């Protein structure tokens, strides 16, 4: 977190506002420059209220909503307080309006920093989404954050593929090894199915495969069985569960988040090891 914001004259500066209107918030993130499903209050509500010390913030200019910050406050043993992008989401904010010019974006950050000082925050940690999630391929927020004294403390690799490839060219875009695996799966009779309204039995099978697969990698899923089902009830329009079946049995799965109108995040992909020879993952990748 930077020490002090810049002080310069700006007409109609951005003002921090801790008052949250949920409907207004939900409508805003969907049209924001860098809004994702992870900014949705409906999405974040899958966490138990007592799990985090939630402290969200909105930003206004001329009374109009121009930014959001979904966040929580974490307090260390020594009493130091850190304001953090919500740890129950892959990416956070600040989320900002395409109506803002660059100097307004800096004004928004000034408002955020001033507000943090006013409520006794010692540090701010933010996790903005990679630029691939943005409405426009620009990095104004990254630049503005560094201008305000923020430092990059962790960088992760993000990979992406275009989804506008014509279907008749899709298989040809795969490497030869993957094309061969897909054709083998097709010949063996594997079936792809999107599950729009999962049954309890389908949730159970999904969870069984996911846990078994992650255990083989020495990790556990980021969500528990109850949370996966709850998310399907909270934001069904933003989730896609699909499976590959062999002789009527689910052997592989994928769980995608529709993050916004431009970007889909593959959150989980898993298969059962005994069926690996059937090559279900390339088959699943192609169809999903």
Tab-separated table of C-alpha atoms in Angstrom:
chain	number	residue	atom	x	y	z
A	1	UNK	CA	0.000	0.000	0.000
A	2	UNK	CA	1.297	3.442	-0.841
A	3	UNK	CA	1.803	6.032	1.863
A	4	UNK	CA	-0.224	8.949	0.567
A	5	UNK	CA	-2.249	9.595	-2.576
A	6	UNK	CA	-1.301	12.345	-4.968
A	7	UNK	CA	-3.016	15.661	-4.384
A	8	UNK	CA	-4.022	17.403	-7.578
A	9	UNK	CA	-7.000	19.325	-8.824
A	10	UNK	CA	-9.619	17.215	-10.559
A	11	UNK	CA	-13.140	18.175	-11.415
A	12	UNK	CA	-15.669	15.809	-9.846
A	13	UNK	CA	-13.238	13.448	-8.061
A	14	UNK	CA	-14.147	9.862	-7.257
A	15	UNK	CA	-15.553	9.358	-3.745
A	16	UNK	CA	-15.371	6.170	-1.641
A	17	UNK	CA	-18.770	4.930	-0.429
A	18	UNK	CA	-19.102	1.933	1.944
A	19	UNK	CA	-22.874	1.739	1.403
A	20	UNK	CA	-23.695	-1.281	-0.755
A	21	UNK	CA	-26.770	-1.712	-2.939
A	22	UNK	CA	-26.644	-5.357	-4.013
A	23	UNK	CA	-28.744	-4.959	-7.181
A	24	UNK	CA	-26.690	-1.962	-8.291
A	25	UNK	CA	-23.485	-3.880	-7.538
A	26	UNK	CA	-24.593	-6.957	-9.531
A	27	UNK	CA	-25.532	-4.874	-12.553
A	28	UNK	CA	-22.292	-2.900	-12.444
A	29	UNK	CA	-19.622	-5.617	-12.503
A	30	UNK	CA	-21.073	-7.195	-15.639
A	31	UNK	CA	-20.395	-4.048	-17.688
A	32	UNK	CA	-17.174	-2.981	-15.965
A	33	UNK	CA	-13.798	-2.902	-17.711
A	34	UNK	CA	-12.445	-5.807	-15.665
A	35	UNK	CA	-15.514	-7.282	-13.980
A	36	UNK	CA	-15.787	-11.040	-13.451
A	37	UNK	CA	-18.149	-13.446	-11.716
A	38	UNK	CA	-15.694	-13.364	-8.797
A	39	UNK	CA	-16.887	-9.815	-8.063
A	40	UNK	CA	-20.504	-10.937	-7.752
A	41	UNK	CA	-21.978	-10.725	-4.265
A	42	UNK	CA	-24.194	-13.677	-5.136
A	43	UNK	CA	-21.104	-15.711	-5.983
A	44	UNK	CA	-19.250	-14.634	-2.841
A	45	UNK	CA	-22.245	-15.522	-0.662
A	46	UNK	CA	-21.391	-19.217	-0.933
A	47	UNK	CA	-18.942	-18.563	1.902
A	48	UNK	CA	-20.402	-18.694	5.409
A	49	UNK	CA	-20.866	-15.115	6.750
A	50	UNK	CA	-18.627	-15.782	9.745
A	51	UNK	CA	-15.715	-17.038	7.635
A	52	UNK	CA	-14.423	-13.592	6.612
A	53	UNK	CA	-14.523	-10.057	7.990
A	54	UNK	CA	-16.085	-8.670	4.837
A	55	UNK	CA	-15.551	-4.978	4.075
A	56	UNK	CA	-16.609	-4.114	0.527
A	57	UNK	CA	-16.416	-0.617	-0.931
A	58	UNK	CA	-18.017	1.235	-3.818
A	59	UNK	CA	-16.791	4.330	-5.649
A	60	UNK	CA	-18.920	7.158	-6.997
A	61	UNK	CA	-18.410	10.162	-9.218
A	62	UNK	CA	-21.146	12.770	-9.486
A	63	UNK	CA	-23.284	10.311	-7.521
A	64	UNK	CA	-22.891	7.589	-10.143
A	65	UNK	CA	-21.379	4.203	-9.358
A	66	UNK	CA	-17.997	3.948	-11.107
A	67	UNK	CA	-16.132	1.264	-9.173
A	68	UNK	CA	-16.262	-1.669	-6.760
A	69	UNK	CA	-13.850	-3.282	-4.344
A	70	UNK	CA	-14.919	-6.689	-2.994
A	71	UNK	CA	-12.617	-7.218	-0.028
A	72	UNK	CA	-12.107	-8.459	3.511
A	73	UNK	CA	-10.082	-7.200	6.469
A	74	UNK	CA	-7.522	-9.519	8.024
A	75	UNK	CA	-6.055	-8.665	11.416
A	76	UNK	CA	-2.671	-9.999	12.565
A	77	UNK	CA	-1.817	-10.912	16.153
A	78	UNK	CA	-0.061	-7.577	16.597
A	79	UNK	CA	-3.233	-5.750	15.558
A	80	UNK	CA	-2.038	-4.739	12.088
A	81	UNK	CA	-4.917	-4.709	9.605
A	82	UNK	CA	-4.665	-5.729	5.952
A	83	UNK	CA	-7.393	-5.035	3.421
A	84	UNK	CA	-7.370	-7.932	0.969
A	85	UNK	CA	-9.064	-8.774	-2.313
A	86	UNK	CA	-11.659	-11.333	-1.259
A	87	UNK	CA	-9.709	-14.577	-0.606
A	88	UNK	CA	-12.775	-16.608	-1.501
A	89	UNK	CA	-12.423	-15.609	-5.161
A	90	UNK	CA	-9.775	-16.161	-7.818
A	91	UNK	CA	-9.604	-12.461	-8.706
A	92	UNK	CA	-10.708	-9.225	-7.094
A	93	UNK	CA	-10.693	-5.521	-7.747
A	94	UNK	CA	-10.841	-2.682	-7.929
A	95	UNK	CA	-13.401	-3.053	-10.688
A	96	UNK	CA	-13.952	0.117	-12.665
A	97	UNK	CA	-16.285	1.675	-15.188
A	98	UNK	CA	-15.364	2.156	-18.867
A	99	UNK	CA	-16.712	5.697	-18.480
A	100	UNK	CA	-13.669	6.669	-16.393
A	101	UNK	CA	-10.687	8.308	-18.028
A	102	UNK	CA	-7.219	7.509	-16.730
A	103	UNK	CA	-7.014	10.457	-14.326
A	104	UNK	CA	-10.375	9.404	-12.881
A	105	UNK	CA	-8.948	5.925	-12.291
A	106	UNK	CA	-6.123	7.484	-10.299
A	107	UNK	CA	-8.744	9.467	-8.388
A	108	UNK	CA	-10.509	6.189	-7.580
A	109	UNK	CA	-7.283	4.739	-6.180
A	110	UNK	CA	-6.713	7.908	-4.154
A	111	UNK	CA	-10.197	7.518	-2.679
A	112	UNK	CA	-9.453	3.885	-1.836
A	113	UNK	CA	-6.140	4.734	-0.138
A	114	UNK	CA	-7.634	7.642	1.830
A	115	UNK	CA	-10.525	5.456	2.972
A	116	UNK	CA	-8.090	2.732	4.072
A	117	UNK	CA	-6.149	5.243	6.166
A	118	UNK	CA	-9.380	6.535	7.698
A	119	UNK	CA	-10.458	3.072	8.927
A	120	UNK	CA	-7.035	2.150	10.280
A	121	UNK	CA	-5.779	-0.151	7.522
A	122	UNK	CA	-2.014	-0.773	7.525
A	123	UNK	CA	-1.695	-2.536	4.180
A	124	UNK	CA	-3.722	-3.244	1.038
A	125	UNK	CA	-3.279	-6.440	-0.990
A	126	UNK	CA	-5.077	-6.653	-4.332
A	127	UNK	CA	-5.511	-9.453	-6.870
A	128	UNK	CA	-6.795	-7.850	-10.093
A	129	UNK	CA	-7.613	-10.215	-12.965
A	130	UNK	CA	-5.189	-10.782	-15.856
A	131	UNK	CA	-5.734	-8.501	-18.831
A	132	UNK	CA	-7.374	-11.343	-20.806
A	133	UNK	CA	-10.506	-10.793	-18.687
A	134	UNK	CA	-10.730	-7.090	-19.545
A	135	UNK	CA	-13.242	-5.510	-21.867
A	136	UNK	CA	-10.300	-3.786	-23.589
A	137	UNK	CA	-6.702	-5.129	-23.921
A	138	UNK	CA	-5.147	-2.416	-21.781
A	139	UNK	CA	-3.332	-2.262	-18.453
A	140	UNK	CA	-4.276	1.149	-17.102
A	141	UNK	CA	-5.082	-0.276	-13.676
A	142	UNK	CA	-1.698	-2.004	-13.347
A	143	UNK	CA	0.062	1.212	-14.326
A	144	UNK	CA	-2.016	3.350	-11.961
A	145	UNK	CA	-1.445	0.977	-9.035
A	146	UNK	CA	2.316	1.172	-9.502
A	147	UNK	CA	2.090	4.971	-9.740
A	148	UNK	CA	0.382	4.921	-6.355
A	149	UNK	CA	3.162	2.898	-4.773
A	150	UNK	CA	1.806	-0.633	-5.030
A	151	UNK	CA	4.358	-3.367	-5.681
A	152	UNK	CA	3.934	-6.699	-7.454
A	153	UNK	CA	4.583	-9.399	-4.840
A	154	UNK	CA	3.448	-12.441	-6.808
A	155	UNK	CA	2.957	-13.226	-10.481
A	156	UNK	CA	1.294	-16.368	-11.838
A	157	UNK	CA	1.297	-17.764	-15.359
A	158	UNK	CA	-2.041	-17.521	-17.132
A	159	UNK	CA	-2.669	-19.363	-20.380
A	160	UNK	CA	-5.522	-18.709	-22.750
A	161	UNK	CA	-6.914	-19.935	-26.044
A	162	UNK	CA	-9.269	-18.225	-28.459
A	163	UNK	CA	-12.807	-19.582	-28.523
A	164	UNK	CA	-13.850	-18.113	-31.867
A	165	UNK	CA	-12.183	-20.833	-33.971
A	166	UNK	CA	-14.632	-22.260	-36.554
A	167	UNK	CA	-15.738	-25.741	-35.513
A	168	UNK	CA	-14.424	-27.314	-38.704
A	169	UNK	CA	-10.954	-25.910	-37.889
A	170	UNK	CA	-10.901	-26.699	-34.175
A	171	UNK	CA	-9.435	-30.193	-34.324
A	172	UNK	CA	-6.749	-29.005	-36.726
A	173	UNK	CA	-5.618	-26.439	-34.150
A	174	UNK	CA	-4.605	-29.241	-31.759
A	175	UNK	CA	-1.133	-30.785	-31.822
A	176	UNK	CA	-0.863	-34.123	-33.612
A	177	UNK	CA	-0.692	-36.153	-30.381
A	178	UNK	CA	-3.935	-34.623	-29.107
A	179	UNK	CA	-5.727	-35.124	-32.429
A	180	UNK	CA	-4.745	-38.797	-32.373
A	181	UNK	CA	-6.008	-39.163	-28.796
A	182	UNK	CA	-9.309	-37.492	-29.691
A	183	UNK	CA	-9.881	-39.801	-32.646
A	184	UNK	CA	-9.129	-42.833	-30.471
A	185	UNK	CA	-11.686	-41.691	-27.886
A	186	UNK	CA	-14.251	-41.142	-30.627
A	187	UNK	CA	-13.710	-44.634	-32.054
A	188	UNK	CA	-14.048	-46.190	-28.603
A	189	UNK	CA	-17.510	-44.660	-28.246
A	190	UNK	CA	-16.956	-42.019	-25.577
A	191	UNK	CA	-19.867	-39.600	-25.152
A	192	UNK	CA	-19.803	-35.933	-24.122
A	193	UNK	CA	-22.670	-34.490	-22.088
A	194	UNK	CA	-23.381	-31.088	-20.533
A	195	UNK	CA	-25.212	-31.427	-17.215
A	196	UNK	CA	-27.516	-28.429	-16.935
A	197	UNK	CA	-29.294	-29.424	-13.719
A	198	UNK	CA	-27.081	-31.899	-11.861
A	199	UNK	CA	-28.790	-34.526	-9.731
A	200	UNK	CA	-27.497	-35.547	-6.322
A	201	UNK	CA	-26.065	-38.693	-7.897
A	202	UNK	CA	-24.249	-36.606	-10.528
A	203	UNK	CA	-22.849	-34.250	-7.878
A	204	UNK	CA	-21.684	-37.294	-5.920
A	205	UNK	CA	-19.966	-38.819	-8.952
A	206	UNK	CA	-18.410	-35.451	-9.846
A	207	UNK	CA	-17.029	-35.156	-6.321
A	208	UNK	CA	-15.780	-38.745	-6.241
A	209	UNK	CA	-13.755	-38.323	-9.444
A	210	UNK	CA	-12.474	-34.862	-8.494
A	211	UNK	CA	-11.223	-35.904	-5.038
A	212	UNK	CA	-9.604	-39.076	-6.372
A	213	UNK	CA	-7.874	-37.176	-9.178
A	214	UNK	CA	-6.591	-34.398	-6.916
A	215	UNK	CA	-5.365	-36.905	-4.328
A	216	UNK	CA	-3.183	-38.417	-7.039
A	217	UNK	CA	-1.627	-34.966	-7.468
A	218	UNK	CA	-1.144	-34.511	-3.734
A	219	UNK	CA	-3.709	-31.705	-3.389
A	220	UNK	CA	-7.349	-31.203	-2.430
A	221	UNK	CA	-10.077	-29.339	-4.369
A	222	UNK	CA	-10.495	-25.629	-3.635
A	223	UNK	CA	-14.195	-26.250	-2.899
A	224	UNK	CA	-15.930	-28.891	-0.842
A	225	UNK	CA	-18.870	-30.968	-2.058
A	226	UNK	CA	-21.446	-28.692	-0.420
A	227	UNK	CA	-19.919	-25.530	-1.909
A	228	UNK	CA	-19.939	-26.934	-5.444
A	229	UNK	CA	-23.650	-27.650	-5.217
A	230	UNK	CA	-24.353	-24.303	-3.557
A	231	UNK	CA	-22.579	-22.408	-6.340
A	232	UNK	CA	-24.742	-24.171	-8.921
A	233	UNK	CA	-27.782	-22.875	-7.075
A	234	UNK	CA	-26.435	-19.329	-6.651
A	235	UNK	CA	-25.017	-18.609	-10.123
A	236	UNK	CA	-26.214	-21.402	-12.451
A	237	UNK	CA	-25.958	-19.147	-15.502
A	238	UNK	CA	-22.209	-18.760	-14.925
A	239	UNK	CA	-21.323	-22.420	-14.353
A	240	UNK	CA	-20.983	-25.300	-16.777
A	241	UNK	CA	-20.547	-28.887	-15.647
A	242	UNK	CA	-19.835	-31.409	-18.384
A	243	UNK	CA	-18.748	-35.033	-18.395
A	244	UNK	CA	-17.439	-37.782	-20.628
A	245	UNK	CA	-19.207	-41.124	-20.334
A	246	UNK	CA	-18.115	-44.611	-21.339
A	247	UNK	CA	-20.691	-47.379	-21.441
A	248	UNK	CA	-23.047	-45.205	-19.384
A	249	UNK	CA	-20.499	-44.391	-16.669
A	250	UNK	CA	-19.023	-40.937	-15.999
A	251	UNK	CA	-15.235	-41.212	-16.301
A	252	UNK	CA	-14.100	-37.606	-16.788
A	253	UNK	CA	-15.406	-34.147	-15.935
A	254	UNK	CA	-14.892	-30.444	-16.426
A	255	UNK	CA	-16.212	-27.471	-14.444
A	256	UNK	CA	-16.086	-24.098	-16.180
A	257	UNK	CA	-16.815	-20.624	-14.845
A	258	UNK	CA	-18.322	-18.146	-17.285
A	259	UNK	CA	-16.364	-15.235	-15.816
A	260	UNK	CA	-17.926	-12.575	-18.025
A	261	UNK	CA	-19.268	-12.243	-21.564
A	262	UNK	CA	-15.750	-12.662	-22.987
A	263	UNK	CA	-13.916	-15.204	-20.888
A	264	UNK	CA	-14.415	-18.751	-19.597
A	265	UNK	CA	-12.209	-20.210	-16.860
A	266	UNK	CA	-11.596	-23.950	-16.757
A	267	UNK	CA	-11.592	-24.419	-12.995
A	268	UNK	CA	-11.576	-28.204	-12.682
A	269	UNK	CA	-10.783	-30.969	-15.133
A	270	UNK	CA	-10.365	-34.510	-13.859
A	271	UNK	CA	-10.572	-38.144	-14.911
A	272	UNK	CA	-10.297	-41.545	-13.317
A	273	UNK	CA	-6.901	-43.125	-13.827
A	274	UNK	CA	-8.188	-46.596	-14.867
A	275	UNK	CA	-9.842	-44.957	-17.893
A	276	UNK	CA	-6.812	-42.917	-18.975
A	277	UNK	CA	-6.130	-45.316	-21.855
A	278	UNK	CA	-9.466	-44.279	-23.389
A	279	UNK	CA	-8.100	-40.709	-23.736
A	280	UNK	CA	-11.110	-38.922	-22.185
A	281	UNK	CA	-9.330	-35.608	-21.481
A	282	UNK	CA	-8.559	-34.624	-25.116
A	283	UNK	CA	-12.110	-35.674	-25.998
A	284	UNK	CA	-13.479	-33.513	-23.174
A	285	UNK	CA	-11.258	-30.562	-24.109
A	286	UNK	CA	-12.477	-30.621	-27.712
A	287	UNK	CA	-16.176	-30.688	-26.849
A	288	UNK	CA	-16.195	-28.301	-23.919
